[in-house]
Structure formats: structure tokens, C-alpha cells
JSON list of C-alpha atoms in Angstrom, two decimals:
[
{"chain": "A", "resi": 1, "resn": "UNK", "atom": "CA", "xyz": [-121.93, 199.81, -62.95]},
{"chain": "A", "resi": 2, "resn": "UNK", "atom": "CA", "xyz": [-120.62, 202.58, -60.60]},
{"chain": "A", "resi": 3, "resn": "UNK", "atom": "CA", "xyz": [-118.26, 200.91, -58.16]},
{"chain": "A", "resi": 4, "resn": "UNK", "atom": "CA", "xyz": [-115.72, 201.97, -56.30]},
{"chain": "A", "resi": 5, "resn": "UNK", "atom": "CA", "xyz": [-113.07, 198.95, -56.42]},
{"chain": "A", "resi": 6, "resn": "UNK", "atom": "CA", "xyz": [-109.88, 198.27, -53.96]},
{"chain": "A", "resi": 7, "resn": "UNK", "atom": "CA", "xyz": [-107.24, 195.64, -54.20]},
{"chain": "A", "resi": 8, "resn": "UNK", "atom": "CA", "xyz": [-105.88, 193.57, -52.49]},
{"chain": "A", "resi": 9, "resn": "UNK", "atom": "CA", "xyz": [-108.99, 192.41, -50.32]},
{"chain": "A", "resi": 10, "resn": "UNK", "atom": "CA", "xyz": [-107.00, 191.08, -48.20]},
{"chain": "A", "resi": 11, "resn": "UNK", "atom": "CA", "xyz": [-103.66, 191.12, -47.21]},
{"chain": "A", "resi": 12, "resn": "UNK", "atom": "CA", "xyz": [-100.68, 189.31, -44.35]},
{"chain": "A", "resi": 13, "resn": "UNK", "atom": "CA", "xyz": [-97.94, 191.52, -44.28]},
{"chain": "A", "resi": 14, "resn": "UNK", "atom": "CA", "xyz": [-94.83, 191.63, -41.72]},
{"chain": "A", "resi": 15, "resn": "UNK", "atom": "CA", "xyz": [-93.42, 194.59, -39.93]},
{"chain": "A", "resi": 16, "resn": "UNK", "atom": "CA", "xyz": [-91.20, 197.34, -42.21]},
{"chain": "A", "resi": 17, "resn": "UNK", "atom": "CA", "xyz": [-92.12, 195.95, -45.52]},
{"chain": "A", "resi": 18, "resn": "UNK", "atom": "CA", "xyz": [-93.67, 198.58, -48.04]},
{"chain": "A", "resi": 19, "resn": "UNK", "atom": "CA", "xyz": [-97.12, 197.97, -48.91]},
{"chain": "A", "resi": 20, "resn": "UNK", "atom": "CA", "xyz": [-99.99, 199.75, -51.14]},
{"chain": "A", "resi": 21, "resn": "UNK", "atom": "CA", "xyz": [-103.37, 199.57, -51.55]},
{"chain": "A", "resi": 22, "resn": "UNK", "atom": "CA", "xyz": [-105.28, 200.87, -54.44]},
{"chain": "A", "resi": 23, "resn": "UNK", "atom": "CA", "xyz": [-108.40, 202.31, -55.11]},
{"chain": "A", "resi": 24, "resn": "UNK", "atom": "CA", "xyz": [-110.18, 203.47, -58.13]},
{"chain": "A", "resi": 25, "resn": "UNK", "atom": "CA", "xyz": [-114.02, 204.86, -59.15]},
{"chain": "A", "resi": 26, "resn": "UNK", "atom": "CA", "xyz": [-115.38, 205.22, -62.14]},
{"chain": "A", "resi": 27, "resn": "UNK", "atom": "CA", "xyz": [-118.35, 207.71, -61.12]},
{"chain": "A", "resi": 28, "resn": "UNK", "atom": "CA", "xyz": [-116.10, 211.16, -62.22]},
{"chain": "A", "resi": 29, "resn": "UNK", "atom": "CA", "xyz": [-115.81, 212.11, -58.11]},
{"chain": "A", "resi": 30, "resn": "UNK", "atom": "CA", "xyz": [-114.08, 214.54, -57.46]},
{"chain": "A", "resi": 31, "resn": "UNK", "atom": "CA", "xyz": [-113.75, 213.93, -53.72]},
{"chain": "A", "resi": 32, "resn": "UNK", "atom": "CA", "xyz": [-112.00, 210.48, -52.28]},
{"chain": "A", "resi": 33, "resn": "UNK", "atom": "CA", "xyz": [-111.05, 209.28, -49.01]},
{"chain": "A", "resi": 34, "resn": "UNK", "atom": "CA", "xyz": [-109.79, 206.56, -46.76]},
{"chain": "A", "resi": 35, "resn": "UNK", "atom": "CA", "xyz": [-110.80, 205.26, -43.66]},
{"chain": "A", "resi": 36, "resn": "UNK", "atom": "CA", "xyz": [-109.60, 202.64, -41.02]},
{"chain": "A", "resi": 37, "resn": "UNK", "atom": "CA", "xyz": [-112.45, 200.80, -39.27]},
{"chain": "A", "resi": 38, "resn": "UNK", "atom": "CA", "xyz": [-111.55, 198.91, -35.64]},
{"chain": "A", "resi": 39, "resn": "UNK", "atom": "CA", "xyz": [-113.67, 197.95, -33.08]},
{"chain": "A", "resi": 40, "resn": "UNK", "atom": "CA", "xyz": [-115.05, 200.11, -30.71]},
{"chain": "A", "resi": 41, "resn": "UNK", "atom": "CA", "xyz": [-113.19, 203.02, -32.54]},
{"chain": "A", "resi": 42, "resn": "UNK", "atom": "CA", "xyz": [-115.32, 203.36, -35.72]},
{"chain": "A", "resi": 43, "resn": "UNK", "atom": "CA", "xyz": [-114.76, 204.71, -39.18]},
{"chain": "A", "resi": 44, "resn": "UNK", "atom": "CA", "xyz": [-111.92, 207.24, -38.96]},
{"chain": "A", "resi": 45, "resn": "UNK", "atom": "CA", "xyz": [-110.63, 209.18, -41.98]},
{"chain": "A", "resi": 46, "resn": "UNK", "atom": "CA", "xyz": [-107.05, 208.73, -42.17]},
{"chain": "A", "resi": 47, "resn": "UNK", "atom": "CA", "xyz": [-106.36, 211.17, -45.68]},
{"chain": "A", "resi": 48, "resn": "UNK", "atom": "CA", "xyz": [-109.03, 213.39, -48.15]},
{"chain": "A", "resi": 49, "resn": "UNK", "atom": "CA", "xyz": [-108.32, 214.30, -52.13]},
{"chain": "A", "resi": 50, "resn": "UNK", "atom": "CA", "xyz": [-110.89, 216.96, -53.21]},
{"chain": "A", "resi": 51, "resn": "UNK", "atom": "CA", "xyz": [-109.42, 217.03, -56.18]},
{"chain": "A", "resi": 52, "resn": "UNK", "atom": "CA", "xyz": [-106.15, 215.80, -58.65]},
{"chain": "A", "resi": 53, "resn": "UNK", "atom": "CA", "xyz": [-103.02, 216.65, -56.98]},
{"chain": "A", "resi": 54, "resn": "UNK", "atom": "CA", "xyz": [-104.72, 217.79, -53.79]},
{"chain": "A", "resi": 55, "resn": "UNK", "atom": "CA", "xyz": [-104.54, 216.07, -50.81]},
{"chain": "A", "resi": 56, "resn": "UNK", "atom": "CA", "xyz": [-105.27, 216.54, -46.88]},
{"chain": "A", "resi": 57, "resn": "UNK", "atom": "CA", "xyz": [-104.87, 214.91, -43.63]},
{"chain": "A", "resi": 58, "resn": "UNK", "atom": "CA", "xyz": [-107.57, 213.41, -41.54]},
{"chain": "A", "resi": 59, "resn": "UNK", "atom": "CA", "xyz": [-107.48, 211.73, -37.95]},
{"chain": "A", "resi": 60, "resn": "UNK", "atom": "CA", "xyz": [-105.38, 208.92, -38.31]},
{"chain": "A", "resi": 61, "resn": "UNK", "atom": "CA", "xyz": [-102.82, 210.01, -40.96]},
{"chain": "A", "resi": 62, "resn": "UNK", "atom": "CA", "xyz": [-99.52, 208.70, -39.23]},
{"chain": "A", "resi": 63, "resn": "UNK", "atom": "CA", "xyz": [-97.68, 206.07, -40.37]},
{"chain": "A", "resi": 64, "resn": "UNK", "atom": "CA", "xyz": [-99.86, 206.93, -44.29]},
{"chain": "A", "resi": 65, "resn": "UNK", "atom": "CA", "xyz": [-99.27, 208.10, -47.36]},
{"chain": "A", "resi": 66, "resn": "UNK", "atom": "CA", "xyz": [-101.04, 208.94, -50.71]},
{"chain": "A", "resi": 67, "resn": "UNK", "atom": "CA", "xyz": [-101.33, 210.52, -53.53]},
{"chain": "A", "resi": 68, "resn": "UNK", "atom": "CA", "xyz": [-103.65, 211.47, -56.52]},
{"chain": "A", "resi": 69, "resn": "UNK", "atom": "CA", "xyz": [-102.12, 211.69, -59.42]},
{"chain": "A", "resi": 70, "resn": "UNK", "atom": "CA", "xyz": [-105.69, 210.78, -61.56]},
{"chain": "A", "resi": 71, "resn": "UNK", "atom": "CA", "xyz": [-108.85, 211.36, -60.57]},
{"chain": "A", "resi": 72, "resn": "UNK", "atom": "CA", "xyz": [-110.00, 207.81, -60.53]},
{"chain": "A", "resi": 73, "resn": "UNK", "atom": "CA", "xyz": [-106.95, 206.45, -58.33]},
{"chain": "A", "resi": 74, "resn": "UNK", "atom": "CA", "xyz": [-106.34, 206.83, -54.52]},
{"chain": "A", "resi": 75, "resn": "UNK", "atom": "CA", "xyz": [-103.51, 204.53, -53.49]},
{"chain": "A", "resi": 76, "resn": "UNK", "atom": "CA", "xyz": [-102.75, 203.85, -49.96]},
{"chain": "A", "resi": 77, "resn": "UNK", "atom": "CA", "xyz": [-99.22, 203.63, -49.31]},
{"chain": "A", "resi": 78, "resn": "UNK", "atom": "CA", "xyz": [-97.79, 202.44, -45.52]},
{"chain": "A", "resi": 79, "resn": "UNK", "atom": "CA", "xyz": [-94.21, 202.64, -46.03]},
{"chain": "A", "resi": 80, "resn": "UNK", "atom": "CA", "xyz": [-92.84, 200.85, -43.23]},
{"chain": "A", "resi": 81, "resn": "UNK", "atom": "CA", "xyz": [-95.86, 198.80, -41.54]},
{"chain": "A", "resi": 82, "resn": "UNK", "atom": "CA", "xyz": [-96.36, 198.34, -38.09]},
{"chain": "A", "resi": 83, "resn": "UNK", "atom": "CA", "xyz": [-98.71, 195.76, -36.16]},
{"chain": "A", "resi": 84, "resn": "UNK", "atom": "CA", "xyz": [-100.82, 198.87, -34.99]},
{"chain": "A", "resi": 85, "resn": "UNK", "atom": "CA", "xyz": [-101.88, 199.17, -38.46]},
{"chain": "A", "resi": 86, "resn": "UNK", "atom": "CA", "xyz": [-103.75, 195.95, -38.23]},
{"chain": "A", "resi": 87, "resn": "UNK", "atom": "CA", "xyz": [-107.19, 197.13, -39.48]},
{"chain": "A", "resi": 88, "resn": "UNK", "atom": "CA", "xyz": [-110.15, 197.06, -41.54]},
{"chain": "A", "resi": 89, "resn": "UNK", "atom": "CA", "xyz": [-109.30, 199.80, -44.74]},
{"chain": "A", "resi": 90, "resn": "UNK", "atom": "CA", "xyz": [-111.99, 201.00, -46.99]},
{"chain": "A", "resi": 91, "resn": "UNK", "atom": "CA", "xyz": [-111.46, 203.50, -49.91]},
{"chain": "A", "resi": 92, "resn": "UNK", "atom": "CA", "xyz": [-114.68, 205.95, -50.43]},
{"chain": "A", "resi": 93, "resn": "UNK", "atom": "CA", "xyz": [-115.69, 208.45, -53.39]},
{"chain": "A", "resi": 94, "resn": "UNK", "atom": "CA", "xyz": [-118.50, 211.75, -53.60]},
{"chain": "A", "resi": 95, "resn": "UNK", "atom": "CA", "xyz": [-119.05, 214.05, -56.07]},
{"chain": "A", "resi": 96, "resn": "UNK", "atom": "CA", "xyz": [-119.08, 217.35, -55.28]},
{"chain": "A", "resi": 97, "resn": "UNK", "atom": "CA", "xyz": [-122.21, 219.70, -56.45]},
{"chain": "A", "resi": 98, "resn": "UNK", "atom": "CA", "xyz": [-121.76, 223.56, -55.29]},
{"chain": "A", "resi": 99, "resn": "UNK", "atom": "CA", "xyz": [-119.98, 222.97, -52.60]},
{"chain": "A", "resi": 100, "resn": "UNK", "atom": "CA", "xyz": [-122.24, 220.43, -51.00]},
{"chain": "A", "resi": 101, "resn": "UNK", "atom": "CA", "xyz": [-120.93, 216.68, -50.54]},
{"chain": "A", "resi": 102, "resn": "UNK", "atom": "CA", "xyz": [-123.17, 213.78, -51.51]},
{"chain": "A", "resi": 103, "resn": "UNK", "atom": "CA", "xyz": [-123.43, 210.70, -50.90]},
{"chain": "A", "resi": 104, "resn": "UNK", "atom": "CA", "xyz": [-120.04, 208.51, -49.99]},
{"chain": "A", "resi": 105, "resn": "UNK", "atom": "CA", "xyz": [-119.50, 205.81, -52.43]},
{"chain": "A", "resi": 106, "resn": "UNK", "atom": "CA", "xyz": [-117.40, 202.81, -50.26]},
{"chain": "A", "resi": 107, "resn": "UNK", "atom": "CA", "xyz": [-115.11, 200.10, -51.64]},
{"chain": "A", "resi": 108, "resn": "UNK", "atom": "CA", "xyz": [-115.62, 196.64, -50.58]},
{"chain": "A", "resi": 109, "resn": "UNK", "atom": "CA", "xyz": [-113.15, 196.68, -48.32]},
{"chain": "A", "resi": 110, "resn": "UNK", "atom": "CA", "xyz": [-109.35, 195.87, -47.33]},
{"chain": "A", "resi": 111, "resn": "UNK", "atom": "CA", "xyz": [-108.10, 193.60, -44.57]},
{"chain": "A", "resi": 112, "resn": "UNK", "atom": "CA", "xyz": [-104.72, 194.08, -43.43]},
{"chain": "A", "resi": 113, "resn": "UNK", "atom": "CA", "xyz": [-102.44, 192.05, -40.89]},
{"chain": "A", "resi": 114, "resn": "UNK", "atom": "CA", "xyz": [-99.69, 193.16, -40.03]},
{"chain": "A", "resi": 115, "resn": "UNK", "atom": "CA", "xyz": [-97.12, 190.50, -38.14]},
{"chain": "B", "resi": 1, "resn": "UNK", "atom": "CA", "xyz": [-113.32, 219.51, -32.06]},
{"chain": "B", "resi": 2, "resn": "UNK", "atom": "CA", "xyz": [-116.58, 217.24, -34.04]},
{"chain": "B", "resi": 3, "resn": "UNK", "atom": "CA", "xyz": [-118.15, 214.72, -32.15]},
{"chain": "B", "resi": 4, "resn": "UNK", "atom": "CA", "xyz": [-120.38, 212.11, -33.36]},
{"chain": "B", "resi": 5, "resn": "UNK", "atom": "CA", "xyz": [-121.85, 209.60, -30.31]},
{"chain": "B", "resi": 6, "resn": "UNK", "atom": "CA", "xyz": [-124.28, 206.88, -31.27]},
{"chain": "B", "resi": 7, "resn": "UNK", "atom": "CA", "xyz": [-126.95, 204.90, -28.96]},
{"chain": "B", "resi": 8, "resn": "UNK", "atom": "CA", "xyz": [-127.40, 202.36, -28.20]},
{"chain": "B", "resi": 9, "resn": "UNK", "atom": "CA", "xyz": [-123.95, 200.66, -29.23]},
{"chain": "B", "resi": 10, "resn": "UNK", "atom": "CA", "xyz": [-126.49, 197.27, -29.84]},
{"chain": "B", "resi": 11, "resn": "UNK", "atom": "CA", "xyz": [-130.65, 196.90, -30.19]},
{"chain": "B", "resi": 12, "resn": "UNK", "atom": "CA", "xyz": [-132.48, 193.71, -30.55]},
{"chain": "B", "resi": 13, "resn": "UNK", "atom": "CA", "xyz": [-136.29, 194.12, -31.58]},
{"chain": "B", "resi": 14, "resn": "UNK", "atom": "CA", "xyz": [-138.64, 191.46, -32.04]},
{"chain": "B", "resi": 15, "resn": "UNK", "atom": "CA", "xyz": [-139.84, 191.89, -35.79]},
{"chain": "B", "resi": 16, "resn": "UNK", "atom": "CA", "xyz": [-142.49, 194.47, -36.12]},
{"chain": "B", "resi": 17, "resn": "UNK", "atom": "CA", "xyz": [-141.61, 196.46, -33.10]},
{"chain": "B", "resi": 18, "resn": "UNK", "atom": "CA", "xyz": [-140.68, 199.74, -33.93]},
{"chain": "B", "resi": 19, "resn": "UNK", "atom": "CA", "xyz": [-137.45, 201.75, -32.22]},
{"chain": "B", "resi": 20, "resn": "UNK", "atom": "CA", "xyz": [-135.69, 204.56, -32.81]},
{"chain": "B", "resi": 21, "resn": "UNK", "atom": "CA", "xyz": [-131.56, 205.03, -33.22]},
{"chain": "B", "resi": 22, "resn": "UNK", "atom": "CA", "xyz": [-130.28, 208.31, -31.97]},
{"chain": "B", "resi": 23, "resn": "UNK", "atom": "CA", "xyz": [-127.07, 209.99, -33.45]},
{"chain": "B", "resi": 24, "resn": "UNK", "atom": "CA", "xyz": [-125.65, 213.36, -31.85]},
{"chain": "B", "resi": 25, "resn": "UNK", "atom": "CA", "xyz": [-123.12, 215.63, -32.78]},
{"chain": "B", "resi": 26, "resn": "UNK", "atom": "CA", "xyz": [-121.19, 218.80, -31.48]},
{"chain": "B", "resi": 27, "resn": "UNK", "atom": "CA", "xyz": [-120.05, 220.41, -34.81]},
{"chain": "B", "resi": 28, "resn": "UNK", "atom": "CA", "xyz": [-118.81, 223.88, -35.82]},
{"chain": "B", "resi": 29, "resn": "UNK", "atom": "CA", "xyz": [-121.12, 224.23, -38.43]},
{"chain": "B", "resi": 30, "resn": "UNK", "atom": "CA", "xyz": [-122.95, 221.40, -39.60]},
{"chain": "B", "resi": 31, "resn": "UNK", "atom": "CA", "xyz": [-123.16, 221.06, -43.19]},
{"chain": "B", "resi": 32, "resn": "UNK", "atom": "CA", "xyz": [-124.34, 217.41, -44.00]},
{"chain": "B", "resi": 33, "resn": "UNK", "atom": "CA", "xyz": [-125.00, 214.66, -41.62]},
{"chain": "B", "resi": 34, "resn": "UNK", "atom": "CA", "xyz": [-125.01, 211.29, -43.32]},
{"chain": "B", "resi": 35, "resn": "UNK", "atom": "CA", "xyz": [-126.77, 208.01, -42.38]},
{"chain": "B", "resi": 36, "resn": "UNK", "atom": "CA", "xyz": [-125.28, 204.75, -43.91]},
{"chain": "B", "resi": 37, "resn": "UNK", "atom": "CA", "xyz": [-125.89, 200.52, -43.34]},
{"chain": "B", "resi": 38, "resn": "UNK", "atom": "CA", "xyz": [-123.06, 198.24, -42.67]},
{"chain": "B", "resi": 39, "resn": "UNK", "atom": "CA", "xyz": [-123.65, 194.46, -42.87]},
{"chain": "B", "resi": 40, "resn": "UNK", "atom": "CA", "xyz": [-120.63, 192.65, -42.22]},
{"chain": "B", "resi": 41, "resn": "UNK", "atom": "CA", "xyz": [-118.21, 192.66, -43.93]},
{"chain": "B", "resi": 42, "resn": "UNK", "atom": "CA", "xyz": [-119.01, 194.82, -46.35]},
{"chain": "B", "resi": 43, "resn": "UNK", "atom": "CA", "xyz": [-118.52, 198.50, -46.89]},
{"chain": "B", "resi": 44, "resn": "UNK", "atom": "CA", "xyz": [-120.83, 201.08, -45.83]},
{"chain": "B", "resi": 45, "resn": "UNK", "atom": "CA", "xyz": [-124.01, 201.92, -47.79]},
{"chain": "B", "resi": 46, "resn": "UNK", "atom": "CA", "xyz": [-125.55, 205.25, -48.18]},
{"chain": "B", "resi": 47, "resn": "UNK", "atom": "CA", "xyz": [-128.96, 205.23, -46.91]},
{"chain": "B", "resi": 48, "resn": "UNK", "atom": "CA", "xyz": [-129.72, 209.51, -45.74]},
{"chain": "B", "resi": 49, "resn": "UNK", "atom": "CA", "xyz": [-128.43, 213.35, -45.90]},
{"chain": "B", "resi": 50, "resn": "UNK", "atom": "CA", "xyz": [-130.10, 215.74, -43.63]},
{"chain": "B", "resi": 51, "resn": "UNK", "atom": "CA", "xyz": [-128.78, 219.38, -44.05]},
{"chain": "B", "resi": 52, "resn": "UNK", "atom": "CA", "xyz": [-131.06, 221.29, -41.99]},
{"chain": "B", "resi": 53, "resn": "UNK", "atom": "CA", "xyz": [-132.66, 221.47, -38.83]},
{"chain": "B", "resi": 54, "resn": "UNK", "atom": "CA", "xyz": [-136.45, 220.22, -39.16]},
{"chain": "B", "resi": 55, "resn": "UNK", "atom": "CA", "xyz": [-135.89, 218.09, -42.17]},
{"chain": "B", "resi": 56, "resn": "UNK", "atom": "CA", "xyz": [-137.21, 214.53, -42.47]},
{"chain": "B", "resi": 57, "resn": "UNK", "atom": "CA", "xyz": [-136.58, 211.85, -45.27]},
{"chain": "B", "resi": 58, "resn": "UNK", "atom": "CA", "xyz": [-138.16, 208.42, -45.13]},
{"chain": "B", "resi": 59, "resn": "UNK", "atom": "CA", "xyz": [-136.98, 205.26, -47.26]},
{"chain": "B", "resi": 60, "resn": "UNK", "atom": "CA", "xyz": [-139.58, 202.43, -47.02]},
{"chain": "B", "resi": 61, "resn": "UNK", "atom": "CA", "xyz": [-139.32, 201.36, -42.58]},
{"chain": "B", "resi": 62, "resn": "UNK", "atom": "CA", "xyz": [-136.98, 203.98, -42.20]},
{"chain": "B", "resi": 63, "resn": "UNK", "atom": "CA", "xyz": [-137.05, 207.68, -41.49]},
{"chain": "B", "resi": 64, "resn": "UNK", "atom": "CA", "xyz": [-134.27, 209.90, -40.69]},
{"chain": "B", "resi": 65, "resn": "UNK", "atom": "CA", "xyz": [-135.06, 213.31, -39.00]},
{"chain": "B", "resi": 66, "resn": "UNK", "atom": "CA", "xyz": [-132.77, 216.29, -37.44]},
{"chain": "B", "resi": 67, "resn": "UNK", "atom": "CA", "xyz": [-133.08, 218.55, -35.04]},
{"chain": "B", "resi": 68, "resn": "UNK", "atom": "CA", "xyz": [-130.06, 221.21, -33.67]},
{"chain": "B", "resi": 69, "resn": "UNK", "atom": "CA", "xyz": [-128.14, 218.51, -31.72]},
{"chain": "B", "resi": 70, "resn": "UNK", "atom": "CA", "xyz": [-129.21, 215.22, -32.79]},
{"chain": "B", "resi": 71, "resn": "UNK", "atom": "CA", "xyz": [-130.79, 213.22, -35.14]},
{"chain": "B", "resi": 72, "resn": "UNK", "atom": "CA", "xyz": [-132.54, 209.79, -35.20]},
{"chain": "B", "resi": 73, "resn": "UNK", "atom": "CA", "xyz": [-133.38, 206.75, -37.39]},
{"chain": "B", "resi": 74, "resn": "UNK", "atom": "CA", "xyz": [-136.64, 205.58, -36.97]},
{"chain": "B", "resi": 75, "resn": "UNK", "atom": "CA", "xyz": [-137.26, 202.33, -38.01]},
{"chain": "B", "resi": 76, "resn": "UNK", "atom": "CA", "xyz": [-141.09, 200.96, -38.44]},
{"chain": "B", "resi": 77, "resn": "UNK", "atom": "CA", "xyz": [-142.07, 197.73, -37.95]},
{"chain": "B", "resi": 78, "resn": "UNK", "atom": "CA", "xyz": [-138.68, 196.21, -38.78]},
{"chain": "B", "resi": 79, "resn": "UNK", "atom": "CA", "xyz": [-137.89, 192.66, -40.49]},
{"chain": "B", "resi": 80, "resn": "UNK", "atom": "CA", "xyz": [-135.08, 190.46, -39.81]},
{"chain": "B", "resi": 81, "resn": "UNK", "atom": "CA", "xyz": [-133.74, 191.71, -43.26]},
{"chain": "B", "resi": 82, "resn": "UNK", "atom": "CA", "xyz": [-133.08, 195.61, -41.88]},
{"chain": "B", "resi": 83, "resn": "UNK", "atom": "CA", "xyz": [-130.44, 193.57, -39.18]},
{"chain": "B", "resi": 84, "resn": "UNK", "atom": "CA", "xyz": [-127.03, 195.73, -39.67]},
{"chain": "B", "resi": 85, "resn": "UNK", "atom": "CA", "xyz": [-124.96, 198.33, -38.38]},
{"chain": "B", "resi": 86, "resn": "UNK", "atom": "CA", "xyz": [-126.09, 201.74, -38.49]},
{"chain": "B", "resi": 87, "resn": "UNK", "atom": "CA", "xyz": [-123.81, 204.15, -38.60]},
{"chain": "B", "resi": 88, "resn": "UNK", "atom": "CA", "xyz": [-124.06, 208.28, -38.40]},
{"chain": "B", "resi": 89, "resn": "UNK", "atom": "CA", "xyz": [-121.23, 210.83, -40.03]},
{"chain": "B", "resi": 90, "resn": "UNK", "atom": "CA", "xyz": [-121.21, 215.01, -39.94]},
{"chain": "B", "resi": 91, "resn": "UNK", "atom": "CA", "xyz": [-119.31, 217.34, -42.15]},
{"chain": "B", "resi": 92, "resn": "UNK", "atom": "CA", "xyz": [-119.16, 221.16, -40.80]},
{"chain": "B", "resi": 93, "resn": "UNK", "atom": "CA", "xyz": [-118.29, 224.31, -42.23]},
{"chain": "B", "resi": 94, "resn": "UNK", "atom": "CA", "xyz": [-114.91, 224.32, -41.00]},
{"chain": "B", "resi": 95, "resn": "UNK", "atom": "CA", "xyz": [-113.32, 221.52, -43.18]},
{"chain": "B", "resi": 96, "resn": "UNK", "atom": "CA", "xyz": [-113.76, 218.67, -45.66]},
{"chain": "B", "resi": 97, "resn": "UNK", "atom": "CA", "xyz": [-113.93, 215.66, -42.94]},
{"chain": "B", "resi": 98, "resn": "UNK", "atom": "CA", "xyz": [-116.60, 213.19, -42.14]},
{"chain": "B", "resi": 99, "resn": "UNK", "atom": "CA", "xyz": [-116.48, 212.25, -38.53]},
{"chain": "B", "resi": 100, "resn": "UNK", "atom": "CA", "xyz": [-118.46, 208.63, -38.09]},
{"chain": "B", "resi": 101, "resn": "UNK", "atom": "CA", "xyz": [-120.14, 207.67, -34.71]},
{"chain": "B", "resi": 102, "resn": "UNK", "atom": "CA", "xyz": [-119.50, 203.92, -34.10]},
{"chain": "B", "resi": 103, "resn": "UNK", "atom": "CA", "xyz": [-122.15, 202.42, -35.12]},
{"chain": "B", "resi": 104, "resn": "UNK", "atom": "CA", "xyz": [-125.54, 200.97, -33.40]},
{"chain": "B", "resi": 105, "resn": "UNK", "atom": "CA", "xyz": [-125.82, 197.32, -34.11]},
{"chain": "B", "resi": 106, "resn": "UNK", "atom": "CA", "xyz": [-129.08, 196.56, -34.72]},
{"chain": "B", "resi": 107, "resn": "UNK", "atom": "CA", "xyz": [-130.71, 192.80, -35.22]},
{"chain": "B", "resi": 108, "resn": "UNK", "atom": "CA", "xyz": [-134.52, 192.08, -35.80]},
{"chain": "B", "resi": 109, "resn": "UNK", "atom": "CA", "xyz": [-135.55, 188.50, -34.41]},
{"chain": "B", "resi": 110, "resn": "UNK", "atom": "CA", "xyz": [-138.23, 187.01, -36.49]}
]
């Protein structure tokens, strides 16, 4: 089944203490993503991969990091935490056909506290 | 900078009465605008890509359709079933970002 998956679902974290969040497909995309979703403020892309070893910023990228070092695997890392980052995180996956993007591929879904 | 604004933010229709979602955009470029379902909790669900002025798709109640500045979600004689969040994205020429609108919540009272 094509999936993108993400662990943990959920997660209760305290300020300054190292956290990650991974993310994996198994449809061959070669573009991934993560967003943050809060209220009122929508989906907003907070880093892009188009590709193994190549990575972007989007909106939101402070206080993120990430990396691809496969093609299946987009960890979110937030090094030091902060309440602020209290959100709603989902991981996302297209394939890329001649330049044009398809269809976005979303993860069920990570909800982080931060205390 | 891209701009995607949704309305309404909410929409309750009695079941079987038709209403349309509107989604517009100030892009530099548009190469792809995207329409996707949210039910709670869950992630986002790819329902529509419109590329080019004039085009139309349709998916049983629902058809998408895109003109120069906007584009809307038409949804026919809805059931309490189609009750979600509909949210809008654009990708332009100028980069590799989706920019999201925030969503119109919609519910269908049987």
C-alpha cells in the first residue's frame, strides 16, 4: 500500500530537549516536505527535499532542521524546542514527472507539545 | 510574495443544496494549484490539479474549475458524508513551494 508513514503520532516534550520526527514513503518520490498546521494560520511548509542530499527552506524554517540522506526518509529534527513549536506536523511526498508536481502524498500526522 | 485566501472560512448546507468554495491566489507564475480534503484529524487528501486557465475536472459532487485569479469547488447536491475541510495550495514558476489557503470548513446537515 503506498503510504507515507510518520512517528511518533504524538508527542509531550519540554523546552531545550532534542527531538525528531521521522518520515518515510515508499512510492519512489522524489519530492518531500513538511508542514506545520495551527489554527487560523493553515498549512505552512517549514523545509522541501527535491531530491537525496538536497534540501530547501520554506516559510517557517526557524527553530528546524533536516536532512535527506535516502530518498524514502525525511526526519524532522527541532534541536532545542520551544513552546511556540506547539503544533500539528505532517510529513508529505510527490513524484516529480517533467518538471510538473503531482499530487501531495500526506502522513497521518504528528502532534507535538511542547511544555 | 504567493497568496492563497479561501472563502468562506466555514459553510453549512442543508443536504442537497448545492454551493460553491472559492480559492484565490496572487502568484508569479502559477504552475499547479491543488485542491485537497481534511477531516479531522487526519492528513490532507488529494482530491484536484488545475494547471491552466479554463480547465475543469469533476470527481462525482465535486468540480473544480480555474480561471486567471481564482478558482472554485463546486459541490452538487452534497451529503453529510462530503462534511470536511477544504483546503486550496499554488506552486509558481518561481520556486518549489506550495502555499495552502486555510481552509473552508464545510458541514452538510442531513
Amino acid at each position: 500500500e503506498a503510504q507515507v508513514t510518520q512517528n511518533p503520532r504524538y508527542l509531550i516534550t519540554v523546552t531545550g530537549k532534542k527531538l525528531t520526527v521521522t518520515c518515510s514513503q515508499n512510492m519512489n518520490h522524489e519530492y518531500m516536505s513538511w508542514y506545520r498546521q495551527d489554527p487560523g494560520l493553515g498549512l505552512r511548509q517549514i523545509y522541501y527535499s527535491m531530491n537525496v542530499e538536497v534540501t530547501d527552506k520554506g516559510d517557517v524554517p526557524e527553530g528546524y532542521k533536516v536532512s535527506r540522506k535516502e530518498k524514502r526518509n525525511f526526519p524532522l529534527i527541532l534541536e532545542s524546542p520551544s513552546p511556540n513549536q506547539t503544533s500539528l506536523y505532517f510529513c508529505a511526498s510527490s513524484s516529480l514527472l517533467a518538471g510538473a508536481y503531482n499530487e501531495q502524498f500526506f502522513g497521518p500526522g504528528t502532534r507535538l507539545t511542547v511544555l | 510574495e504567493d497568496q492563497v485566501t479561501q472563502s468562506p472560512e466555514a459553510l453549512r448546507l442543508q443536504e442537497g443544496e448545492s454551493s460553491s468554495l472559492n480559492c484565490s491566489y496572487t502568484v508569479s507564475g502559477l504552475r499547479g494549484l491543488f485542491w485537497y480534503r481534511q477531516d479531522p484529524g487526519k492528513g490532507p487528501e488529494f482530491l484536484f490539479t488545475l494547471y491552466s486557465a479554463g480547465e475543469e475536472k469533476e470527481k462525482e459532487r465535486l468540480k473544480a474549475t480555474l480561471t486567471k485569479k481564482e478558482s472554485f469547488l463546486h459541490i452538487t447536491a452534497p451529503k453529510p458524508e462530503d462534511s470536511a475541510t477544504y483546503l486550496c495550495a499554488v506552486q509558481s514558476y518561481t520556486g518549489n513551494q506550495f502555499y495552502f489557503g486555510t481552509g473552508t470548513s464545510l458541514t452538510v446537515i442531513p
